Tab-separated table of C-alpha atoms in Angstrom:
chain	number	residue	atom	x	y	z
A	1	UNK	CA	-73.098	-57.327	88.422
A	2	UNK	CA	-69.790	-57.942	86.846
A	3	UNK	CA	-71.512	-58.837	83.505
A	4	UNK	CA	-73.504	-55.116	83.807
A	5	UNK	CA	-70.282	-53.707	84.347
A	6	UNK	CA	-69.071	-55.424	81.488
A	7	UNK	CA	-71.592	-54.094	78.957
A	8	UNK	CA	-71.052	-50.593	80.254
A	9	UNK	CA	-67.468	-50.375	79.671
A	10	UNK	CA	-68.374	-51.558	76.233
A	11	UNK	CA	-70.882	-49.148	75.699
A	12	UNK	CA	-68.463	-46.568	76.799
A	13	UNK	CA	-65.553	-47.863	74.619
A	14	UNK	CA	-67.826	-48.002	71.237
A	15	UNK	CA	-68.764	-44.573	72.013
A	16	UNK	CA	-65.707	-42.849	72.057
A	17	UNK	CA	-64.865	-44.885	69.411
A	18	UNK	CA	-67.791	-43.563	67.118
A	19	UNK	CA	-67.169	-39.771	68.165
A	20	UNK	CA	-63.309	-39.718	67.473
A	21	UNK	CA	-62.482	-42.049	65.007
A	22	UNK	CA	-64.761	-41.514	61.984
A	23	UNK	CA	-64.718	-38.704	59.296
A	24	UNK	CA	-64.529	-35.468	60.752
A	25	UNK	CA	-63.128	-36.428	64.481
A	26	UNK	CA	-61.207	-34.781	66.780
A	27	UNK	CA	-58.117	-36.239	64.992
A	28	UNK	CA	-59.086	-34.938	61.752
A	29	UNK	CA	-59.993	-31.962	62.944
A	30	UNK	CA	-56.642	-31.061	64.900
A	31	UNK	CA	-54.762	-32.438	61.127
A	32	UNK	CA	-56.690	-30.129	59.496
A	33	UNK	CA	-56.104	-26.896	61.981
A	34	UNK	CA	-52.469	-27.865	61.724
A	35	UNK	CA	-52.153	-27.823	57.623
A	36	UNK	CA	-53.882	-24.614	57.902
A	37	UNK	CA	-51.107	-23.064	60.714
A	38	UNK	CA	-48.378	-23.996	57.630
A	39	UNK	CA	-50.346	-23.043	55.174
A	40	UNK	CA	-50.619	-19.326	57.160
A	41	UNK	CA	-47.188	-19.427	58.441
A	42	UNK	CA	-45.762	-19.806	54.745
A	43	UNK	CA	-47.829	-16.451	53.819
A	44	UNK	CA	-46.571	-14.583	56.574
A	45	UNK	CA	-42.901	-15.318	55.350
A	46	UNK	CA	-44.001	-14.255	52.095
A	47	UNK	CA	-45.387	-10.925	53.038
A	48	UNK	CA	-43.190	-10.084	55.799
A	49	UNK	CA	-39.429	-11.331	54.455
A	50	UNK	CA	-37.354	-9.070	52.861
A	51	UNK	CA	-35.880	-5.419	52.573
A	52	UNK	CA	-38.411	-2.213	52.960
A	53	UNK	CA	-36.949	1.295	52.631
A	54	UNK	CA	-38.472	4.468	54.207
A	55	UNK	CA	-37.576	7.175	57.321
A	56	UNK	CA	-37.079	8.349	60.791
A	57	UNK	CA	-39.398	11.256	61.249
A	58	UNK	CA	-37.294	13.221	65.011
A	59	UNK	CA	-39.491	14.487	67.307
A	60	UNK	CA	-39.700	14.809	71.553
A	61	UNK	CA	-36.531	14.742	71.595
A	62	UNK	CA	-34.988	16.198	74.976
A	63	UNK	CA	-31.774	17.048	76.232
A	64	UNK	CA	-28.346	16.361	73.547
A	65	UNK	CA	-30.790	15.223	71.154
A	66	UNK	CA	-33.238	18.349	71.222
A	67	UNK	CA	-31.230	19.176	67.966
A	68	UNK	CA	-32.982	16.944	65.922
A	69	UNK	CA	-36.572	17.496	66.267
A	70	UNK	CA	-38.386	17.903	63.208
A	71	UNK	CA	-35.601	15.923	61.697
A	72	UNK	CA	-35.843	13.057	59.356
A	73	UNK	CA	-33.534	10.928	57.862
A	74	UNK	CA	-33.243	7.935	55.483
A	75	UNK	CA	-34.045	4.924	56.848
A	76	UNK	CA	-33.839	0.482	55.524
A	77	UNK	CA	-35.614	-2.352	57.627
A	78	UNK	CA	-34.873	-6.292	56.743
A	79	UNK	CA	-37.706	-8.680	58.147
A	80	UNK	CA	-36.842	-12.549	57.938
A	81	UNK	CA	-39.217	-14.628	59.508
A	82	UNK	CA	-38.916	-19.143	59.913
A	83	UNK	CA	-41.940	-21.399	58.691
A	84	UNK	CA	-43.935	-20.372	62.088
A	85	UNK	CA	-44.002	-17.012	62.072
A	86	UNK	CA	-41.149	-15.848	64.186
A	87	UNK	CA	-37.752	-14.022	63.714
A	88	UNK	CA	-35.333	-11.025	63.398
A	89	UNK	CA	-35.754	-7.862	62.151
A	90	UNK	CA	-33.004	-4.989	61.839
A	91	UNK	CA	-33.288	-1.241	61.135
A	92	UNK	CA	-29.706	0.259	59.658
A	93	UNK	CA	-29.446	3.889	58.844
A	94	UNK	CA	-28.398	3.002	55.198
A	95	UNK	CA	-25.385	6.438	55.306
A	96	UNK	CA	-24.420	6.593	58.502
A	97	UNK	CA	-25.719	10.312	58.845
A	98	UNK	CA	-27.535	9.660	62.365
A	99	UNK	CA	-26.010	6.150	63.688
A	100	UNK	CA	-22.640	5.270	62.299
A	101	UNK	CA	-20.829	2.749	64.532
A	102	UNK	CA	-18.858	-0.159	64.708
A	103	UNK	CA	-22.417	-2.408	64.753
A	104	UNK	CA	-23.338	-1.330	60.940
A	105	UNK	CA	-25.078	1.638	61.363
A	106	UNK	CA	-28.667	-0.044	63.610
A	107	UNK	CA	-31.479	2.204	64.810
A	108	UNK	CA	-32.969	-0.412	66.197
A	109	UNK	CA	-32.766	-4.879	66.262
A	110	UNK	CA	-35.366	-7.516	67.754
A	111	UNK	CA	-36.907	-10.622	67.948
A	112	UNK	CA	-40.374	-10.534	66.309
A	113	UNK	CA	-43.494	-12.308	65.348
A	114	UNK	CA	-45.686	-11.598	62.816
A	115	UNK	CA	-49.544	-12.105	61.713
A	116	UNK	CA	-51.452	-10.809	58.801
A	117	UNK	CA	-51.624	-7.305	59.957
A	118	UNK	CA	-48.728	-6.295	62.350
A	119	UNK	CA	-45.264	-7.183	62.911
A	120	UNK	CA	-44.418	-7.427	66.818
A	121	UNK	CA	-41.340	-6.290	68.574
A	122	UNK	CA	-40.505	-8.939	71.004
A	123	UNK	CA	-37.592	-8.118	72.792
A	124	UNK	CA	-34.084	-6.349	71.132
A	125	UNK	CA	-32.665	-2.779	71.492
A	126	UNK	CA	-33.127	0.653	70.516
A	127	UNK	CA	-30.640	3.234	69.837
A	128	UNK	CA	-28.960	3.062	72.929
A	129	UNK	CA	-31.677	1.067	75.214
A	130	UNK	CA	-33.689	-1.684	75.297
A	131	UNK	CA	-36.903	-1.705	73.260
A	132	UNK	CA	-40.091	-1.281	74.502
A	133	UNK	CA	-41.929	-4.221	73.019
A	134	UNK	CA	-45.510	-2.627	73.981
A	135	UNK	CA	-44.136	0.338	71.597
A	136	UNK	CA	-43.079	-2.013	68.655
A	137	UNK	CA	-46.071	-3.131	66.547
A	138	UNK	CA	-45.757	-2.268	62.891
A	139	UNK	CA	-49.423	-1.651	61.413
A	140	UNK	CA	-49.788	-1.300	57.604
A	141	UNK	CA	-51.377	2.137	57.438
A	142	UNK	CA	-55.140	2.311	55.537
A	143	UNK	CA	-54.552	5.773	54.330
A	144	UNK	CA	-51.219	4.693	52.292
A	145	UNK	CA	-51.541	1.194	50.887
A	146	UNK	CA	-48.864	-1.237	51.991
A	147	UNK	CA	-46.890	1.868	54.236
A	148	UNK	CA	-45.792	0.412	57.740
A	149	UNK	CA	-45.780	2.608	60.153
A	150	UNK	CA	-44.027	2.657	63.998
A	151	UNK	CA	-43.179	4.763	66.706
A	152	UNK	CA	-41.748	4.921	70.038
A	153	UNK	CA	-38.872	6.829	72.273
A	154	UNK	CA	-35.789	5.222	74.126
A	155	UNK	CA	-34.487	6.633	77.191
A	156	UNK	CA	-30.575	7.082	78.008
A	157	UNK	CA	-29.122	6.876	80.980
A	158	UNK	CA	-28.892	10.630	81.577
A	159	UNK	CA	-32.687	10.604	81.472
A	160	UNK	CA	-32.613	12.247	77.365
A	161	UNK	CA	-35.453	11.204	75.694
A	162	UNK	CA	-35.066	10.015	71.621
A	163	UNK	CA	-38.343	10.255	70.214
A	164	UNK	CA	-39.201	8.899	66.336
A	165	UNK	CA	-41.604	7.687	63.859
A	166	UNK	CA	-40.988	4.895	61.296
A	167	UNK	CA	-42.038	5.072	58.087
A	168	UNK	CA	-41.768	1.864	55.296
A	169	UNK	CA	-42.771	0.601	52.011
A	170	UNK	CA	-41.758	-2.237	50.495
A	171	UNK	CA	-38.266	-1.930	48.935
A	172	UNK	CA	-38.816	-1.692	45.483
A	173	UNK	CA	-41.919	0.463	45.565
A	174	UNK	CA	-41.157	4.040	44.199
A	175	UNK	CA	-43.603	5.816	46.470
A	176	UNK	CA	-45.704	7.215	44.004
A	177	UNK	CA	-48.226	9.728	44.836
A	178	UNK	CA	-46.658	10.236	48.323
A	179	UNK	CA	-45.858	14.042	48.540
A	180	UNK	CA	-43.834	13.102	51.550
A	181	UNK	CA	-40.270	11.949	49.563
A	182	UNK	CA	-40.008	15.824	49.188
A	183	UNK	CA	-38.733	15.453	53.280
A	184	UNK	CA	-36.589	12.328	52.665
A	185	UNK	CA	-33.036	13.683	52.416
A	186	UNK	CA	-31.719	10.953	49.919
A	187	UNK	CA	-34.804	9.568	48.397
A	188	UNK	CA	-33.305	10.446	44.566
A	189	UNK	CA	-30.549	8.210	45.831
A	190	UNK	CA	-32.917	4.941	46.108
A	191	UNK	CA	-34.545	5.727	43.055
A	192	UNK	CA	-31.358	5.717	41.343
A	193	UNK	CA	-30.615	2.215	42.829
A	194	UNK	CA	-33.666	0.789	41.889
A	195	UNK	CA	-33.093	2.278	38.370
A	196	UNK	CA	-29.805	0.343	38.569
A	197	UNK	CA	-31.294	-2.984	39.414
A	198	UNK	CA	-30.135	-2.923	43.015
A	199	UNK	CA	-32.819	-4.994	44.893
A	200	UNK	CA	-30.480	-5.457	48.578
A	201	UNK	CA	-29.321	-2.080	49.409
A	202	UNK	CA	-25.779	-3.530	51.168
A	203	UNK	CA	-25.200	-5.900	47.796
A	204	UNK	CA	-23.827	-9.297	48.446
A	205	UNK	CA	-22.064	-8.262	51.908
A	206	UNK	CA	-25.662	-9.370	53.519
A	207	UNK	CA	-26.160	-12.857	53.696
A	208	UNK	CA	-29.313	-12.155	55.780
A	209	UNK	CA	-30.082	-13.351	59.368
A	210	UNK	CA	-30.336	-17.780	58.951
A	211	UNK	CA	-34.007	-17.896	60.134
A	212	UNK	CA	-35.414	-17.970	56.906
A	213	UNK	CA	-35.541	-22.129	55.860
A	214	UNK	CA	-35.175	-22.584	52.099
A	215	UNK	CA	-38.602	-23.132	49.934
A	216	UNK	CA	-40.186	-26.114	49.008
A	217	UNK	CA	-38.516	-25.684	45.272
A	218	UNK	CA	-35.332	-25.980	47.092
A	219	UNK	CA	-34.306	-22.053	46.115
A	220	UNK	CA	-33.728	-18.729	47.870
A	221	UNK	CA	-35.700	-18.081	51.231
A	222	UNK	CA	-39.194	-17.046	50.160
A	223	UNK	CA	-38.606	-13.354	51.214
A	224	UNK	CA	-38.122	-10.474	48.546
A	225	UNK	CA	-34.301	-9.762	49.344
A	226	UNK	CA	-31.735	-10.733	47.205
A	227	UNK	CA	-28.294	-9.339	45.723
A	228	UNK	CA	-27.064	-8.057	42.718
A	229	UNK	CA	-23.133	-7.806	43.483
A	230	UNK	CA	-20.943	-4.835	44.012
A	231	UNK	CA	-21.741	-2.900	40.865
A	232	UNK	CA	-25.223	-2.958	42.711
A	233	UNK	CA	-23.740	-1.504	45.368
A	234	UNK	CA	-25.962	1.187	47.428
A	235	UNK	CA	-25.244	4.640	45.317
A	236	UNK	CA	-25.178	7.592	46.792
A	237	UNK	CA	-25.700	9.393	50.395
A	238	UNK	CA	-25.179	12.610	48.155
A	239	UNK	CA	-25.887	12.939	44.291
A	240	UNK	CA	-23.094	14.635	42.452
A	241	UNK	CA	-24.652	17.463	40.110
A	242	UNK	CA	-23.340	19.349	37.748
A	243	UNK	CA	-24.574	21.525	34.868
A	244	UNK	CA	-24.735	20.723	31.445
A	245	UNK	CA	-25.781	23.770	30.026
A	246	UNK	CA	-28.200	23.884	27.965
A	247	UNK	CA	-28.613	20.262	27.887
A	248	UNK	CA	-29.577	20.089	31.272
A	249	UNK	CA	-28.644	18.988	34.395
A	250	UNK	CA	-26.848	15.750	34.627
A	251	UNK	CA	-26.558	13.685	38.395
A	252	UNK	CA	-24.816	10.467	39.826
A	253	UNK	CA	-24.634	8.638	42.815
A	254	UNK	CA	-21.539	7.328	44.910
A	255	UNK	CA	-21.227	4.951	47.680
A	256	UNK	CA	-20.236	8.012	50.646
A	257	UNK	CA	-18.449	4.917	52.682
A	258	UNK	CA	-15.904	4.279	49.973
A	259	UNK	CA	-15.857	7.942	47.741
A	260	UNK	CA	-15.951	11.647	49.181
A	261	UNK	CA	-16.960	14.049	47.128
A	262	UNK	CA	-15.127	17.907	46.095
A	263	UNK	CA	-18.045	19.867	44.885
A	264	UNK	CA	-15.339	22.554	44.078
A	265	UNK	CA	-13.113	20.243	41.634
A	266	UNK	CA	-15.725	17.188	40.915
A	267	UNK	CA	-13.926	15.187	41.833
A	268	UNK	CA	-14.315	11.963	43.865
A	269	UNK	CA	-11.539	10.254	45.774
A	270	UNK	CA	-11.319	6.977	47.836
A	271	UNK	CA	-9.035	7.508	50.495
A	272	UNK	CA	-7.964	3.481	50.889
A	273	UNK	CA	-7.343	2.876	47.748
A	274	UNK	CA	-6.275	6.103	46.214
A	275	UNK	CA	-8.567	6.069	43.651
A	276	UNK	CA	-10.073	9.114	41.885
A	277	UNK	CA	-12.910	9.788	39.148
A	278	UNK	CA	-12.692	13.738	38.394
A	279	UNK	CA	-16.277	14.557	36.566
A	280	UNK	CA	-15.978	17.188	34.055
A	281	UNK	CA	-19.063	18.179	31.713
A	282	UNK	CA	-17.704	18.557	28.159
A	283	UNK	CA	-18.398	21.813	26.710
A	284	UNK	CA	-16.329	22.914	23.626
A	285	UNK	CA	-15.306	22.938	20.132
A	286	UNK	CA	-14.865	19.715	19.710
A	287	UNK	CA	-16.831	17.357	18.639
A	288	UNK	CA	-17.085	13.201	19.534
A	289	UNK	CA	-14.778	12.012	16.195
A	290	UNK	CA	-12.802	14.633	16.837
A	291	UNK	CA	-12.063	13.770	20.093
A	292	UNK	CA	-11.122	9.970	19.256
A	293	UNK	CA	-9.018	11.265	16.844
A	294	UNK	CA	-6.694	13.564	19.312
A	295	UNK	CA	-7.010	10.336	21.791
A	296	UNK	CA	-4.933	8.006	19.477
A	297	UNK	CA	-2.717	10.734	18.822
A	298	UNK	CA	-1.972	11.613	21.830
A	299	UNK	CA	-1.794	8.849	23.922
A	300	UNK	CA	-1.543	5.761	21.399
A	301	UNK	CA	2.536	5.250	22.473
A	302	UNK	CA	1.425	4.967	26.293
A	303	UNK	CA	1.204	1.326	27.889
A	304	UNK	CA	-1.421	-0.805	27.606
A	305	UNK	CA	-3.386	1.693	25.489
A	306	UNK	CA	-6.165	1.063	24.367
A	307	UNK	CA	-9.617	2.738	23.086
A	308	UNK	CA	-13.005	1.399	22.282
A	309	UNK	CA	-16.372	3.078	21.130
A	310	UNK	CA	-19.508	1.817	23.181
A	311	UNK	CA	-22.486	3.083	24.693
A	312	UNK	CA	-22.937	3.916	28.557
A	313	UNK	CA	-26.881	4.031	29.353
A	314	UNK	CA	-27.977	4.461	26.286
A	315	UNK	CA	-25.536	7.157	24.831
A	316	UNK	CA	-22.310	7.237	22.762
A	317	UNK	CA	-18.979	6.901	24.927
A	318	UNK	CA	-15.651	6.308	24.702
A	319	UNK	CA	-13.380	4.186	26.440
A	320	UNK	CA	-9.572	5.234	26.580
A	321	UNK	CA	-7.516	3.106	28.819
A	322	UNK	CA	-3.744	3.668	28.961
A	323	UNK	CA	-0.587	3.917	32.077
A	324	UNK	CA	2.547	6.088	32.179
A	325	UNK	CA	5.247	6.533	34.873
A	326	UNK	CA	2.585	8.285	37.274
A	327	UNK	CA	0.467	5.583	36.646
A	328	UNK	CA	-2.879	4.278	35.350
A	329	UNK	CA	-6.239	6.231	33.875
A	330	UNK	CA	-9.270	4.836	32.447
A	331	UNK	CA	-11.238	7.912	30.761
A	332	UNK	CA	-14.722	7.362	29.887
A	333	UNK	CA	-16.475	10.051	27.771
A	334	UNK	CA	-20.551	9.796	26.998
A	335	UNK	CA	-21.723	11.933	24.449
A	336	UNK	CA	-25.110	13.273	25.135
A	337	UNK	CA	-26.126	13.969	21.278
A	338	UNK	CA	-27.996	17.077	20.201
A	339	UNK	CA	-27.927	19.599	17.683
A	340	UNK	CA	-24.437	21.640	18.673
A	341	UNK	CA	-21.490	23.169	17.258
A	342	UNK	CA	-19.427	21.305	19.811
A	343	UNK	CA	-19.577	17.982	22.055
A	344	UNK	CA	-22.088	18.422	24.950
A	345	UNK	CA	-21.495	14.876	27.821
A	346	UNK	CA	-20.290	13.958	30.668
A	347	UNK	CA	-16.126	13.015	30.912
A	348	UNK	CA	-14.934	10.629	33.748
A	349	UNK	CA	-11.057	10.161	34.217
A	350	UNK	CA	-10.761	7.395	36.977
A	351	UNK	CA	-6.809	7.669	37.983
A	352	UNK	CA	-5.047	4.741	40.195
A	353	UNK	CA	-2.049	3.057	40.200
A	354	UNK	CA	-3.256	0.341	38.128
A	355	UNK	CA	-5.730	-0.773	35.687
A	356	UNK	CA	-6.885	-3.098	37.593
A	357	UNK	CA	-7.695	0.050	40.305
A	358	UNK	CA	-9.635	2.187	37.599
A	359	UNK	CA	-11.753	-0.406	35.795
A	360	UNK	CA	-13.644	-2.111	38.708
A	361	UNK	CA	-17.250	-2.948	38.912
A	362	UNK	CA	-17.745	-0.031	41.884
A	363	UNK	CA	-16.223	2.826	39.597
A	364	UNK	CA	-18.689	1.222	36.802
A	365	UNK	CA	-21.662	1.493	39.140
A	366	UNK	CA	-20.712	5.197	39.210
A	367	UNK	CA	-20.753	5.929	35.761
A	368	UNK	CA	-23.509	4.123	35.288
A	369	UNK	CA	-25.751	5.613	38.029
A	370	UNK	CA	-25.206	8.806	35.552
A	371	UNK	CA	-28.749	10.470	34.751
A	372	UNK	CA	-29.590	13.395	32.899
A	373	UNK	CA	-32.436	15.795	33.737
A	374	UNK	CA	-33.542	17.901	30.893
């Protein structure tokens, strides 16, 4: 009997043996699942990480916030997701026109998880309550390549209901073909930005969320955000305009935490650091030489005068630098060209108490956010 018992066991043994260890086992099999997860995992951080910039369509809205039904405003979302699938994502409303507080302007913040299709709301907050993670799946919409799309409500205390719609692309993508940019309050404002190479909308004062781990090349996170620096600096909740006359219609865009705009003198001023850039269109007699020429006239025996010819997007301009006892200007005049008895531009005269105030890489983002509609 032992010796049957014996042969069994053996039988058993070189069974098992056969079945898992060969080619295409249960070992191999679970090795192979398990490159695959990474594999998938690495192409959801690819799709999902990064910046996307869109709206908040208002609507069932009760109570305090009735007000704002039929609403929208603009709205920027930043996904970062680790190696399996799972992370943070934040919604901040880029101008502070709806939610400006102390915690950077968020709609909404969560814990997610991601496949293929949808990104999941886990757990996090809304407005002021908690989100309702059976409300939070983003869906790319069929009818609009590549366009998430979310809604959902929170509740207050009081009982008010918030009710809104998310709407996202990509950041980056222009949103061509979309008639529905006519109801997005600022969207000239992101176009400008992209136009200016900004591909973060807060610039290098985002360092992103941690979650992210570093590629296999041993470079940036494998998401689409990155920075550009302050002169990339978000431009604009409101475009300045002003008329050119017959040359058109020039705009440019501001950073509205740092510069308030006077629509009456065009003039922008920075409260903290005094700063000003008045924005005159330059209609008149005189013509670009000519107005060189009175330059180091007039102001060639102030201090550290100087003035240099250069181009600012692509036009003539003029860069007179100089201080005096009320203290520093930087004037920079771009000559839009044309066939006229006078000089038809743009003039900027940036005033602070120093040099060093005027000619900084946020006053240059200004200037150079300058466009001109024809």
């Amino acid at each position: 009997m032992k010796k049957i018992k014996l042969l069994i066991l053996l039988l058993v043994f070189v069974f098992l043996l056969c079945a898992c260890g060969g080619s295409g086992g249960v070992a191999d099999d679970m090795s192979d699942d398990s490159e695959e997860a990474v594999a998938e995992s690495a192409g959801l951080q690819e799709m999902w990480n990064g910046w996307y910039y869109g709206c908040i369509d208002m609507d069932d809205c009760t109570d305090n916030w009735a007000f704002l039904n039929g609403a929208t405003y603009d709205a920027v979302m930043y996904v970062e997701l680790d190696k399996n699938g799972n992370g943070q994502f934040a919604i901040y409303d880029p101008f502070g026109d709806l939610i400006s507080n102390e915690h950077s302007n968020v709609y909404v913040q969560a814990k997610c998880h991601a496949d293929k299709s949808r990104l999941y709301g886990d757990s996090g907050t809304a407005f002021n309550g908690n989100l309702d993670s059976s409300d939070w799946v983003y869906v790319h919409n069929r009818a609009i390549p590549e366009k998430l799309n979310v809604g959902g409500y929170s509740l207050e205390k009081n009982g008010a209901k918030i009710g809104y719609e998310f709407q996202f692309k990509p950041w980056g993508d222009r949103w061509e073909d979309d008639s529905y940019t006519e109801f997005i309050p600022y969207f000239e404002s992101y176009l400008a930005a992209l136009d200016a190479g900004l591909t973060s909308p807060f610039g290098d004062s985002f360092k992103g969320f941690g979650i992210a781990e570093p590629s296999a090349a041993g470079g940036e996170s494998t998401g689409k955000a990155s920075a550009s620096g302050e002169r990339s600096a978000l431009l604009g909740a409101n475009p300045a305009k002003l008329d050119i006359n017959d040359r058109g219609v020039a705009y440019l865009y501001y950073p509205a935490d740092k510069f308030k705009y006077d629509d009456l003198y065009g003039k922008l001023k920075n409260e903290k650091t005094g700063v000003g850039i008045l924005i005159d269109p330059m209609l008149g007699a005189t013509n670009f030489a000519e107005l060189k020429q009175s330059y180091a006239e007039n102001n060639s025996d102030e201090d550290e005068y100087s003035l240099v010819e250069t181009t600012v997007n692509g036009y003539k301009a003029l860069i007179l630098k100089y201080s005096d006892w009320l203290g520093a200007t930087m004037r920079v005049d771009v000559d839009f060209g044309g066939e006229h008895d006078g000089w038809y531009g743009i003039s900027f005269a940036v005033s602070g108490d120093s040099l060093e105030d005027c000619d900084t890489d946020l006053v240059w983002a200004v200037i150079e956010s300058m466009k001109l509609v024809k």
